[in-house]
Amino acid sequence: MEAPQPPPPDVPRYLQEKELSQEDKDFIFSLPTEKGWVADGLHKYHGFWLSTKQMHGVLACQKHFQAVDSDIVLVTTVKSGTTWLKALMFALVKRAHYLDPQRHPLLTENPHVLVPCLEFDVYTDKQVLPDLSSLSRPRLISTHLPYVCLPDSVKHSGCKVVYAWRDPKDVFVSLWHFSNKLRPVGSGTMSLDEAFDKFCRGVNTSGPFWDHVLGFWKESLKRPESAFFIKYEEMKEEPALHLRRLAEFLGCPFSPEEETHGVVDGILRLCSFDNLSNLVVNKSGKLPAGIENSAFFRKGEVGDWMNNLTPEMVKKLDSITQEKLHGSGLKF
């Protein structure tokens, strides 16, 4: 069997095929598979749809990642304010290390670099395991994985989990725009109708959306001391209130002196959409995987679905949401 040919040098890493072991390849492609939104396929694993690249990272992190009690894990469904939450949590948790606002890492690094994703960034090469022992505590990591797919060490350690979710109508619209930005040159765009059908069936990265949310919601009810559940829309409406709540939950509340000196407002200004989206690094830089940083900054608004969805689409998504979340205590 011939070795795979190296990709052309201008193909970004996120579009390059992984060199999977035969064992992993046989397992992944034995799963139910559908066409993905960007390039690679989606595979149904424990009831959720994960991309081929994501599956590679999932299998590696499930086997090797060892959470410690001081870890902080940000979990989101895709396109649920992840970039903003990463910036806020980094600025919040690491604030004692960066007292000079003119020299803050967020001014020169994208939030996705500062808070890497477990399955997409940390475990990118199963043959070369990352050395996480040197990371400063608390370690900040993120994931889009559903609860059932998390490494056991995350579930059974004392680490803190912050879960953010968003109106599925805005999630869908944002995911559709984002995916079309990432599609290979020459492959065209995915139509709104095709994407909508997939999303309603749960066939999207880490979908179904509703099952993802419910898995962590139920866990937060069981272990409120270690799981913080926040809605994107609530965070946007009262950011200072929820940033203080988050600080309390993570064990780093704001001191009276910090309150007096406006530290809360300073973090919110630093991490605002207007500030982050206009930084040079986020207008022109790229992630190691080759995704342009600007792709993560579209609008950052609540309710943009009104500009994209037909009344029939809205009715269908609202009906699915009502049916799925019925009796859970969650609602929009």
Short mmCIF file of N, CA and C in Angstrom, two decimals, residues 167 169-170 173 302-311 314:
data_model
loop_
_atom_site.label_atom_id
_atom_site.label_comp_id
_atom_site.label_asym_id
_atom_site.label_seq_id
_atom_site.Cartn_x
_atom_site.Cartn_y
_atom_site.Cartn_z
N ASP A 167 -29.21 30.17 21.64
CA ASP A 167 -30.41 29.92 20.84
C ASP A 167 -30.01 29.12 19.60
N LYS A 169 -31.30 28.73 16.82
CA LYS A 169 -31.48 29.41 15.53
C LYS A 169 -30.24 30.23 15.19
N ASP A 170 -29.67 30.92 16.18
CA ASP A 170 -28.44 31.66 15.95
C ASP A 170 -27.24 30.74 15.78
N VAL A 173 -27.36 29.52 12.09
CA VAL A 173 -26.97 30.55 11.12
C VAL A 173 -25.47 30.81 11.18
N VAL A 302 -27.06 38.87 19.07
CA VAL A 302 -28.19 38.02 19.44
C VAL A 302 -29.32 38.29 18.44
N GLY A 303 -29.88 37.22 17.87
CA GLY A 303 -31.05 37.39 17.00
C GLY A 303 -30.76 37.58 15.53
N ASP A 304 -29.52 37.29 15.09
CA ASP A 304 -29.20 37.46 13.67
C ASP A 304 -29.97 36.47 12.80
N TRP A 305 -30.53 35.43 13.41
CA TRP A 305 -31.33 34.46 12.65
C TRP A 305 -32.48 35.14 11.91
N MET A 306 -32.95 36.28 12.43
CA MET A 306 -34.06 36.99 11.80
C MET A 306 -33.73 37.44 10.39
N ASN A 307 -32.41 37.63 10.12
CA ASN A 307 -31.98 38.10 8.81
C ASN A 307 -31.71 36.96 7.83
N ASN A 308 -31.87 35.72 8.27
CA ASN A 308 -31.49 34.60 7.43
C ASN A 308 -32.55 33.51 7.27
N LEU A 309 -33.38 33.29 8.27
CA LEU A 309 -34.30 32.16 8.25
C LEU A 309 -35.70 32.55 7.79
N THR A 310 -36.34 31.65 7.06
CA THR A 310 -37.72 31.88 6.65
C THR A 310 -38.64 31.58 7.83
N PRO A 311 -39.89 32.08 7.80
CA PRO A 311 -40.83 31.78 8.89
C PRO A 311 -41.02 30.27 9.09
N VAL A 314 -38.02 28.94 11.06
CA VAL A 314 -38.13 29.35 12.46
C VAL A 314 -39.12 28.46 13.19
#
